[in-house]
Amino acid sequence: MAVSAPTSAPTTAERIRSACVRADGAMLAVAGGDPTPTPVHHLLDDGSFVVAAPDDGAPGTVLSAIACAGAAGVPAVLEMTDYAPLALREPVRALVWIRGRLRQVPAGELPALLDRVASTDPNPALLQVNSDNSGIGPGSGRDVRLAILRLQIESVVVADATGAESVPPAALLTARPDPFCAMESCWLQHLEAAHHDVVDRLAARLPSTLRRGRVRPLGLDRYGVRLRIESADGDHDVRLPFTRPVDDVTALSQAIRVLMGCPFLNGLRARGA
């Protein structure tokens, strides 16, 4: 019986789910309106995204387009940007485009929907939904009131340094975010600032032709470590896979030590211990 090789990288759907969790920049666009930042972009298990848009009554906005369309909603695109947490020459790691139909949430359904989102994603921006926006304006110090909308997914595309790929919405729903995606930014920043020795030992595993530039930590997930090599002839991304996927911090630490070639898989021990 043939034995399948261990998975060495996340699936495209898993990458998108992780990007949804850590995406710092998200924009919502509809035909005839200006793209607007959306601080809320939460995927529900029914195949729709809960998003937020400013409720300021201005013409040419997402909300004004929906108001004109009525119950049918409007075609819309949600763009999410996955930025590296370090000051790289090219900080964008991936772009995700989610197309679908955007509709308002009926007032009677809004409280339950907000509770549903907040139970797993307590985003502070949810506090701006239906809040009093009196006094909003330059220098007012008040947050803009937000309206909650739902985007029913029709297609999903992700693009990164390897190219672009579409993902069926059903695959997106069955995939799960990487268990370390919420902590990845802090870990990479700490690795860059305080552990150049670790980066150097990981870089030693690269082909000699890729060691001529500056090696930076680019990504970390349950499948391995990604490095960015910034050189005179451009940027190159390389994945160093773990021997097997890991699911907790202890296993992650051991897997990184294996990549480094460290004989002490559980850390340094005193003699005789």
PDB file of C-alpha atoms in Angstrom:
ATOM      1  CA  MET A   1       0.000   0.000   0.000  1.00  0.00           C
ATOM      2  CA  ALA A   2       1.376   3.368  -1.004  1.00  0.00           C
ATOM      3  CA  VAL A   3       1.958   5.842   1.803  1.00  0.00           C
ATOM      4  CA  SER A   4       1.074   9.435   0.988  1.00  0.00           C
ATOM      5  CA  ALA A   5       3.700  12.077   1.654  1.00  0.00           C
ATOM      6  CA  PRO A   6       2.974  14.516   4.485  1.00  0.00           C
ATOM      7  CA  THR A   7       1.460  17.825   3.444  1.00  0.00           C
ATOM      8  CA  SER A   8       4.194  20.451   3.181  1.00  0.00           C
ATOM      9  CA  ALA A   9       2.104  23.597   2.682  1.00  0.00           C
ATOM     10  CA  PRO A  10      -1.397  24.876   3.459  1.00  0.00           C
ATOM     11  CA  THR A  11      -4.077  24.505   0.831  1.00  0.00           C
ATOM     12  CA  THR A  12      -5.179  27.600  -1.024  1.00  0.00           C
ATOM     13  CA  ALA A  13      -8.444  27.590   0.929  1.00  0.00           C
ATOM     14  CA  GLU A  14      -6.526  27.408   4.224  1.00  0.00           C
ATOM     15  CA  ARG A  15      -4.342  30.324   3.153  1.00  0.00           C
ATOM     16  CA  ILE A  16      -7.432  32.397   2.413  1.00  0.00           C
ATOM     17  CA  ARG A  17      -9.050  31.535   5.751  1.00  0.00           C
ATOM     18  CA  SER A  18      -5.868  32.599   7.548  1.00  0.00           C
ATOM     19  CA  ALA A  19      -5.726  35.817   5.530  1.00  0.00           C
ATOM     20  CA  CYS A  20      -9.308  36.554   6.595  1.00  0.00           C
ATOM     21  CA  VAL A  21      -8.214  36.396  10.232  1.00  0.00           C
ATOM     22  CA  ARG A  22      -5.110  38.559   9.997  1.00  0.00           C
ATOM     23  CA  ALA A  23      -5.882  40.850   7.027  1.00  0.00           C
ATOM     24  CA  ASP A  24      -5.030  44.409   8.049  1.00  0.00           C
ATOM     25  CA  GLY A  25      -6.546  46.027   5.002  1.00  0.00           C
ATOM     26  CA  ALA A  26      -9.944  45.241   3.483  1.00  0.00           C
ATOM     27  CA  MET A  27     -11.835  47.252   0.878  1.00  0.00           C
ATOM     28  CA  LEU A  28     -15.417  46.908  -0.327  1.00  0.00           C
ATOM     29  CA  ALA A  29     -16.353  48.058  -3.827  1.00  0.00           C
ATOM     30  CA  VAL A  30     -19.595  48.215  -5.819  1.00  0.00           C
ATOM     31  CA  ALA A  31     -20.258  49.436  -9.349  1.00  0.00           C
ATOM     32  CA  GLY A  32     -20.704  53.183  -9.495  1.00  0.00           C
ATOM     33  CA  GLY A  33     -19.338  53.776  -6.006  1.00  0.00           C
ATOM     34  CA  ASP A  34     -15.969  54.522  -4.490  1.00  0.00           C
ATOM     35  CA  PRO A  35     -14.175  51.639  -2.729  1.00  0.00           C
ATOM     36  CA  THR A  36     -14.481  51.967   1.019  1.00  0.00           C
ATOM     37  CA  PRO A  37     -12.504  50.412   3.878  1.00  0.00           C
ATOM     38  CA  THR A  38     -14.407  47.797   5.840  1.00  0.00           C
ATOM     39  CA  PRO A  39     -13.129  47.107   9.364  1.00  0.00           C
ATOM     40  CA  VAL A  40     -15.351  44.018   9.648  1.00  0.00           C
ATOM     41  CA  HIS A  41     -14.962  41.026   7.312  1.00  0.00           C
ATOM     42  CA  HIS A  42     -16.211  37.882   9.007  1.00  0.00           C
ATOM     43  CA  LEU A  43     -16.995  34.631   7.184  1.00  0.00           C
ATOM     44  CA  LEU A  44     -20.130  32.803   8.331  1.00  0.00           C
ATOM     45  CA  ASP A  45     -20.712  29.085   7.925  1.00  0.00           C
ATOM     46  CA  ASP A  46     -23.595  29.719   5.506  1.00  0.00           C
ATOM     47  CA  GLY A  47     -21.246  31.018   2.802  1.00  0.00           C
ATOM     48  CA  SER A  48     -21.612  34.747   3.374  1.00  0.00           C
ATOM     49  CA  PHE A  49     -19.328  37.464   4.681  1.00  0.00           C
ATOM     50  CA  VAL A  50     -20.480  39.971   7.258  1.00  0.00           C
ATOM     51  CA  VAL A  51     -18.935  43.312   6.315  1.00  0.00           C
ATOM     52  CA  ALA A  52     -19.323  46.890   7.502  1.00  0.00           C
ATOM     53  CA  ALA A  53     -19.552  50.180   5.619  1.00  0.00           C
ATOM     54  CA  PRO A  54     -19.786  53.801   6.805  1.00  0.00           C
ATOM     55  CA  ASP A  55     -23.373  54.910   7.371  1.00  0.00           C
ATOM     56  CA  ASP A  56     -22.903  58.623   6.734  1.00  0.00           C
ATOM     57  CA  GLY A  57     -25.671  59.219   4.181  1.00  0.00           C
ATOM     58  CA  ALA A  58     -23.264  60.512   1.543  1.00  0.00           C
ATOM     59  CA  PRO A  59     -24.032  59.911  -2.164  1.00  0.00           C
ATOM     60  CA  GLY A  60     -21.864  57.574  -4.224  1.00  0.00           C
ATOM     61  CA  THR A  61     -21.211  55.232  -1.309  1.00  0.00           C
ATOM     62  CA  VAL A  62     -21.753  51.500  -0.883  1.00  0.00           C
ATOM     63  CA  LEU A  63     -24.907  52.106   1.157  1.00  0.00           C
ATOM     64  CA  SER A  64     -26.397  54.495  -1.376  1.00  0.00           C
ATOM     65  CA  ALA A  65     -25.850  51.912  -4.138  1.00  0.00           C
ATOM     66  CA  ILE A  66     -27.595  49.230  -2.083  1.00  0.00           C
ATOM     67  CA  ALA A  67     -30.475  51.567  -1.282  1.00  0.00           C
ATOM     68  CA  CYS A  68     -31.055  52.136  -4.996  1.00  0.00           C
ATOM     69  CA  ALA A  69     -30.933  48.392  -5.758  1.00  0.00           C
ATOM     70  CA  GLY A  70     -33.399  47.342  -3.075  1.00  0.00           C
ATOM     71  CA  ALA A  71     -33.797  43.748  -1.903  1.00  0.00           C
ATOM     72  CA  ALA A  72     -31.944  42.352  -4.931  1.00  0.00           C
ATOM     73  CA  GLY A  73     -28.689  43.811  -3.660  1.00  0.00           C
ATOM     74  CA  VAL A  74     -25.722  44.792  -5.797  1.00  0.00           C
ATOM     75  CA  PRO A  75     -22.684  42.966  -7.202  1.00  0.00           C
ATOM     76  CA  ALA A  76     -19.691  43.721  -5.005  1.00  0.00           C
ATOM     77  CA  VAL A  77     -16.058  42.803  -4.452  1.00  0.00           C
ATOM     78  CA  LEU A  78     -14.357  42.426  -1.094  1.00  0.00           C
ATOM     79  CA  GLU A  79     -10.576  42.795  -1.383  1.00  0.00           C
ATOM     80  CA  MET A  80      -8.406  41.698   1.530  1.00  0.00           C
ATOM     81  CA  THR A  81      -4.683  42.363   1.744  1.00  0.00           C
ATOM     82  CA  ASP A  82      -2.364  40.156   3.759  1.00  0.00           C
ATOM     83  CA  TYR A  83       0.621  42.300   4.751  1.00  0.00           C
ATOM     84  CA  ALA A  84       3.869  40.966   6.155  1.00  0.00           C
ATOM     85  CA  PRO A  85       4.365  42.201   9.740  1.00  0.00           C
ATOM     86  CA  LEU A  86       7.910  43.341   8.901  1.00  0.00           C
ATOM     87  CA  ALA A  87       9.138  46.318   6.881  1.00  0.00           C
ATOM     88  CA  LEU A  88       9.917  44.347   3.733  1.00  0.00           C
ATOM     89  CA  ARG A  89      10.641  45.905   0.349  1.00  0.00           C
ATOM     90  CA  GLU A  90       7.415  44.313  -0.893  1.00  0.00           C
ATOM     91  CA  PRO A  91       5.136  43.987   2.144  1.00  0.00           C
ATOM     92  CA  VAL A  92       2.083  42.432   0.446  1.00  0.00           C
ATOM     93  CA  ARG A  93       2.103  38.663   0.870  1.00  0.00           C
ATOM     94  CA  ALA A  94      -1.255  37.948  -0.748  1.00  0.00           C
ATOM     95  CA  LEU A  95      -4.386  39.562  -2.151  1.00  0.00           C
ATOM     96  CA  VAL A  96      -7.816  37.946  -1.885  1.00  0.00           C
ATOM     97  CA  TRP A  97     -10.791  38.974  -4.029  1.00  0.00           C
ATOM     98  CA  ILE A  98     -14.245  37.776  -3.033  1.00  0.00           C
ATOM     99  CA  ARG A  99     -17.064  38.513  -5.463  1.00  0.00           C
ATOM    100  CA  GLY A 100     -20.714  38.192  -4.635  1.00  0.00           C
ATOM    101  CA  ARG A 101     -23.989  39.988  -4.056  1.00  0.00           C
ATOM    102  CA  LEU A 102     -24.171  42.551  -1.289  1.00  0.00           C
ATOM    103  CA  ARG A 103     -27.359  43.198   0.667  1.00  0.00           C
ATOM    104  CA  GLN A 104     -28.445  45.073   3.747  1.00  0.00           C
ATOM    105  CA  VAL A 105     -29.265  43.136   6.896  1.00  0.00           C
ATOM    106  CA  PRO A 106     -32.903  43.542   8.002  1.00  0.00           C
ATOM    107  CA  ALA A 107     -33.132  45.467  11.260  1.00  0.00           C
ATOM    108  CA  GLY A 108     -34.870  42.579  13.007  1.00  0.00           C
ATOM    109  CA  GLU A 109     -31.984  40.205  12.220  1.00  0.00           C
ATOM    110  CA  LEU A 110     -29.192  42.584  13.190  1.00  0.00           C
ATOM    111  CA  PRO A 111     -28.922  41.970  16.983  1.00  0.00           C
ATOM    112  CA  ALA A 112     -28.663  38.191  16.586  1.00  0.00           C
ATOM    113  CA  LEU A 113     -26.155  38.556  13.748  1.00  0.00           C
ATOM    114  CA  LEU A 114     -23.953  40.907  15.778  1.00  0.00           C
ATOM    115  CA  ASP A 115     -23.986  38.455  18.688  1.00  0.00           C
ATOM    116  CA  ARG A 116     -23.095  35.641  16.308  1.00  0.00           C
ATOM    117  CA  VAL A 117     -20.087  37.509  14.929  1.00  0.00           C
ATOM    118  CA  ALA A 118     -18.916  38.854  18.289  1.00  0.00           C
ATOM    119  CA  SER A 119     -18.982  35.387  19.872  1.00  0.00           C
ATOM    120  CA  THR A 120     -16.016  34.321  17.730  1.00  0.00           C
ATOM    121  CA  ASP A 121     -14.620  37.659  16.526  1.00  0.00           C
ATOM    122  CA  PRO A 122     -15.032  40.420  19.151  1.00  0.00           C
ATOM    123  CA  ASN A 123     -14.040  43.171  16.737  1.00  0.00           C
ATOM    124  CA  PRO A 124     -14.175  46.619  18.427  1.00  0.00           C
ATOM    125  CA  ALA A 125     -15.647  48.041  15.208  1.00  0.00           C
ATOM    126  CA  LEU A 126     -18.890  46.209  15.998  1.00  0.00           C
ATOM    127  CA  LEU A 127     -19.472  48.819  18.701  1.00  0.00           C
ATOM    128  CA  GLN A 128     -19.864  51.433  15.953  1.00  0.00           C
ATOM    129  CA  VAL A 129     -22.876  49.681  14.442  1.00  0.00           C
ATOM    130  CA  ASN A 130     -26.057  51.714  14.941  1.00  0.00           C
ATOM    131  CA  SER A 131     -24.253  53.988  17.390  1.00  0.00           C
ATOM    132  CA  ASP A 132     -25.153  57.652  17.744  1.00  0.00           C
ATOM    133  CA  ASN A 133     -23.161  59.558  15.135  1.00  0.00           C
ATOM    134  CA  SER A 134     -24.134  63.035  16.262  1.00  0.00           C
ATOM    135  CA  GLY A 135     -21.177  65.349  16.263  1.00  0.00           C
ATOM    136  CA  ILE A 136     -19.237  63.325  13.713  1.00  0.00           C
ATOM    137  CA  GLY A 137     -16.905  65.447  11.689  1.00  0.00           C
ATOM    138  CA  PRO A 138     -13.329  66.675  11.441  1.00  0.00           C
ATOM    139  CA  GLY A 139     -11.894  67.095  14.904  1.00  0.00           C
ATOM    140  CA  SER A 140     -14.981  65.694  16.605  1.00  0.00           C
ATOM    141  CA  GLY A 141     -13.103  62.688  17.974  1.00  0.00           C
ATOM    142  CA  ARG A 142     -16.145  60.500  17.293  1.00  0.00           C
ATOM    143  CA  ASP A 143     -16.173  57.240  15.352  1.00  0.00           C
ATOM    144  CA  VAL A 144     -18.215  57.027  12.173  1.00  0.00           C
ATOM    145  CA  ARG A 145     -21.374  54.968  12.491  1.00  0.00           C
ATOM    146  CA  LEU A 146     -21.211  51.668  10.606  1.00  0.00           C
ATOM    147  CA  ALA A 147     -23.865  49.634   8.839  1.00  0.00           C
ATOM    148  CA  ILE A 148     -23.641  45.841   8.738  1.00  0.00           C
ATOM    149  CA  LEU A 149     -24.060  44.165   5.339  1.00  0.00           C
ATOM    150  CA  ARG A 150     -23.900  40.604   4.026  1.00  0.00           C
ATOM    151  CA  LEU A 151     -21.941  39.519   0.974  1.00  0.00           C
ATOM    152  CA  GLN A 152     -23.092  36.188  -0.450  1.00  0.00           C
ATOM    153  CA  ILE A 153     -20.012  34.552  -1.976  1.00  0.00           C
ATOM    154  CA  GLU A 154     -20.022  33.703  -5.678  1.00  0.00           C
ATOM    155  CA  SER A 155     -16.293  33.403  -6.426  1.00  0.00           C
ATOM    156  CA  VAL A 156     -12.975  33.611  -4.586  1.00  0.00           C
ATOM    157  CA  VAL A 157      -9.524  34.312  -6.061  1.00  0.00           C
ATOM    158  CA  VAL A 158      -6.178  34.642  -4.273  1.00  0.00           C
ATOM    159  CA  ALA A 159      -2.941  36.001  -5.747  1.00  0.00           C
ATOM    160  CA  ASP A 160       0.578  35.906  -4.325  1.00  0.00           C
ATOM    161  CA  ALA A 161       4.162  35.532  -5.514  1.00  0.00           C
ATOM    162  CA  THR A 162       3.365  32.114  -7.021  1.00  0.00           C
ATOM    163  CA  GLY A 163       0.451  33.331  -9.154  1.00  0.00           C
ATOM    164  CA  ALA A 164      -3.346  33.499  -8.941  1.00  0.00           C
ATOM    165  CA  GLU A 165      -5.798  30.710  -8.159  1.00  0.00           C
ATOM    166  CA  SER A 166      -9.553  30.452  -7.720  1.00  0.00           C
ATOM    167  CA  VAL A 167     -11.134  28.498  -4.883  1.00  0.00           C
ATOM    168  CA  PRO A 168     -14.672  27.059  -4.799  1.00  0.00           C
ATOM    169  CA  PRO A 169     -16.738  28.662  -2.026  1.00  0.00           C
ATOM    170  CA  ALA A 170     -17.478  25.183  -0.635  1.00  0.00           C
ATOM    171  CA  ALA A 171     -13.748  24.537  -0.155  1.00  0.00           C
ATOM    172  CA  LEU A 172     -13.414  27.827   1.689  1.00  0.00           C
ATOM    173  CA  LEU A 173     -16.150  26.837   4.124  1.00  0.00           C
ATOM    174  CA  THR A 174     -14.606  23.457   4.958  1.00  0.00           C
ATOM    175  CA  ALA A 175     -11.087  24.869   5.416  1.00  0.00           C
ATOM    176  CA  ARG A 176      -9.896  26.259   8.741  1.00  0.00           C
ATOM    177  CA  PRO A 177      -7.459  29.081   9.540  1.00  0.00           C
ATOM    178  CA  ASP A 178      -3.948  28.123  10.553  1.00  0.00           C
ATOM    179  CA  PRO A 179      -3.812  27.597  14.342  1.00  0.00           C
ATOM    180  CA  PHE A 180      -0.945  30.105  14.630  1.00  0.00           C
ATOM    181  CA  CYS A 181      -2.196  32.834  12.273  1.00  0.00           C
ATOM    182  CA  ALA A 182      -3.355  35.185  15.035  1.00  0.00           C
ATOM    183  CA  MET A 183       0.069  35.012  16.737  1.00  0.00           C
ATOM    184  CA  GLU A 184       2.222  34.914  13.618  1.00  0.00           C
ATOM    185  CA  SER A 185       2.876  38.666  13.395  1.00  0.00           C
ATOM    186  CA  CYS A 186       4.259  38.936  16.935  1.00  0.00           C
ATOM    187  CA  TRP A 187       6.416  35.852  16.485  1.00  0.00           C
ATOM    188  CA  LEU A 188       7.927  37.036  13.202  1.00  0.00           C
ATOM    189  CA  GLN A 189       8.644  40.485  14.634  1.00  0.00           C
ATOM    190  CA  HIS A 190      10.346  38.904  17.652  1.00  0.00           C
ATOM    191  CA  LEU A 191      12.315  36.553  15.411  1.00  0.00           C
ATOM    192  CA  GLU A 192      13.588  39.452  13.310  1.00  0.00           C
ATOM    193  CA  ALA A 193      14.397  41.701  16.271  1.00  0.00           C
ATOM    194  CA  ALA A 194      15.931  39.277  18.759  1.00  0.00           C
ATOM    195  CA  HIS A 195      16.884  36.017  17.056  1.00  0.00           C
ATOM    196  CA  HIS A 196      19.090  36.681  14.052  1.00  0.00           C
ATOM    197  CA  ASP A 197      20.911  33.456  14.938  1.00  0.00           C
ATOM    198  CA  VAL A 198      17.750  31.454  14.256  1.00  0.00           C
ATOM    199  CA  VAL A 199      17.218  33.183  10.909  1.00  0.00           C
ATOM    200  CA  ASP A 200      20.868  32.567   9.988  1.00  0.00           C
ATOM    201  CA  ARG A 201      20.598  28.856  10.771  1.00  0.00           C
ATOM    202  CA  LEU A 202      17.412  28.562   8.745  1.00  0.00           C
ATOM    203  CA  ALA A 203      19.070  30.462   5.896  1.00  0.00           C
ATOM    204  CA  ALA A 204      21.900  27.926   5.925  1.00  0.00           C
ATOM    205  CA  ARG A 205      19.426  25.419   4.482  1.00  0.00           C
ATOM    206  CA  LEU A 206      18.898  27.544   1.372  1.00  0.00           C
ATOM    207  CA  PRO A 207      20.700  26.868  -1.919  1.00  0.00           C
ATOM    208  CA  SER A 208      23.930  28.847  -2.121  1.00  0.00           C
ATOM    209  CA  THR A 209      22.538  30.942  -4.974  1.00  0.00           C
ATOM    210  CA  LEU A 210      19.850  32.306  -2.631  1.00  0.00           C
ATOM    211  CA  ARG A 211      22.157  33.262   0.236  1.00  0.00           C
ATOM    212  CA  ARG A 212      23.514  36.362  -1.466  1.00  0.00           C
ATOM    213  CA  GLY A 213      20.794  38.686  -0.262  1.00  0.00           C
ATOM    214  CA  ARG A 214      19.228  39.669   3.023  1.00  0.00           C
ATOM    215  CA  VAL A 215      17.172  36.814   4.468  1.00  0.00           C
ATOM    216  CA  ARG A 216      14.008  37.849   6.323  1.00  0.00           C
ATOM    217  CA  PRO A 217      11.299  35.792   8.059  1.00  0.00           C
ATOM    218  CA  LEU A 218       8.185  36.025   5.875  1.00  0.00           C
ATOM    219  CA  GLY A 219       5.680  33.549   7.268  1.00  0.00           C
ATOM    220  CA  LEU A 220       5.071  30.850   9.836  1.00  0.00           C
ATOM    221  CA  ASP A 221       2.335  28.225   9.852  1.00  0.00           C
ATOM    222  CA  ARG A 222       1.697  24.668  10.957  1.00  0.00           C
ATOM    223  CA  TYR A 223       3.424  23.350   7.836  1.00  0.00           C
ATOM    224  CA  GLY A 224       6.695  25.265   7.937  1.00  0.00           C
ATOM    225  CA  VAL A 225       8.584  28.548   7.749  1.00  0.00           C
ATOM    226  CA  ARG A 226       8.710  30.948   4.811  1.00  0.00           C
ATOM    227  CA  LEU A 227      11.739  33.133   4.165  1.00  0.00           C
ATOM    228  CA  ARG A 228      12.057  36.194   1.939  1.00  0.00           C
ATOM    229  CA  ILE A 229      15.436  36.786   0.289  1.00  0.00           C
ATOM    230  CA  GLU A 230      15.875  40.426  -0.699  1.00  0.00           C
ATOM    231  CA  SER A 231      18.750  40.613  -3.178  1.00  0.00           C
ATOM    232  CA  ALA A 232      20.031  42.916  -5.891  1.00  0.00           C
ATOM    233  CA  ASP A 233      18.228  40.916  -8.581  1.00  0.00           C
ATOM    234  CA  GLY A 234      14.849  40.925  -6.842  1.00  0.00           C
ATOM    235  CA  ASP A 235      12.955  39.168  -4.082  1.00  0.00           C
ATOM    236  CA  HIS A 236      12.646  35.398  -3.725  1.00  0.00           C
ATOM    237  CA  ASP A 237      10.363  33.473  -1.369  1.00  0.00           C
ATOM    238  CA  VAL A 238      11.266  30.006  -0.110  1.00  0.00           C
ATOM    239  CA  ARG A 239       9.316  27.606   2.096  1.00  0.00           C
ATOM    240  CA  LEU A 240      11.149  25.332   4.523  1.00  0.00           C
ATOM    241  CA  PRO A 241       8.636  22.586   5.378  1.00  0.00           C
ATOM    242  CA  PHE A 242       8.437  20.771   8.687  1.00  0.00           C
ATOM    243  CA  THR A 243       8.675  16.982   8.636  1.00  0.00           C
ATOM    244  CA  ARG A 244       4.985  16.907   9.564  1.00  0.00           C
ATOM    245  CA  PRO A 245       2.281  19.496  10.321  1.00  0.00           C
ATOM    246  CA  VAL A 246       2.139  20.733  13.926  1.00  0.00           C
ATOM    247  CA  ASP A 247      -0.833  21.863  15.991  1.00  0.00           C
ATOM    248  CA  ASP A 248       0.508  23.382  19.216  1.00  0.00           C
ATOM    249  CA  VAL A 249       3.299  25.657  20.402  1.00  0.00           C
ATOM    250  CA  THR A 250       5.416  22.822  21.823  1.00  0.00           C
ATOM    251  CA  ALA A 251       5.374  20.901  18.550  1.00  0.00           C
ATOM    252  CA  LEU A 252       6.039  24.125  16.641  1.00  0.00           C
ATOM    253  CA  SER A 253       9.131  24.869  18.740  1.00  0.00           C
ATOM    254  CA  GLN A 254      10.453  21.357  18.189  1.00  0.00           C
ATOM    255  CA  ALA A 255       9.814  21.533  14.441  1.00  0.00           C
ATOM    256  CA  ILE A 256      11.748  24.802  14.161  1.00  0.00           C
ATOM    257  CA  ARG A 257      14.647  23.266  16.101  1.00  0.00           C
ATOM    258  CA  VAL A 258      14.705  20.370  13.650  1.00  0.00           C
ATOM    259  CA  LEU A 259      14.878  22.833  10.745  1.00  0.00           C
ATOM    260  CA  MET A 260      17.759  24.595  12.496  1.00  0.00           C
ATOM    261  CA  GLY A 261      19.598  21.302  12.962  1.00  0.00           C
ATOM    262  CA  CYS A 262      19.496  21.698  16.740  1.00  0.00           C
ATOM    263  CA  PRO A 263      20.155  18.424  18.645  1.00  0.00           C
ATOM    264  CA  PHE A 264      18.193  19.645  21.681  1.00  0.00           C
ATOM    265  CA  LEU A 265      14.607  19.310  20.479  1.00  0.00           C
ATOM    266  CA  ASN A 266      13.164  20.389  23.828  1.00  0.00           C
ATOM    267  CA  GLY A 267      15.676  23.132  24.565  1.00  0.00           C
ATOM    268  CA  LEU A 268      19.037  23.086  26.325  1.00  0.00           C
ATOM    269  CA  ARG A 269      19.320  20.802  29.315  1.00  0.00           C
ATOM    270  CA  ALA A 270      21.802  20.771  32.157  1.00  0.00           C
ATOM    271  CA  ARG A 271      24.203  17.851  32.291  1.00  0.00           C
ATOM    272  CA  GLY A 272      22.808  14.922  34.197  1.00  0.00           C
ATOM    273  CA  ALA A 273      19.214  16.138  33.777  1.00  0.00           C
TER     274      ALA A 273
END
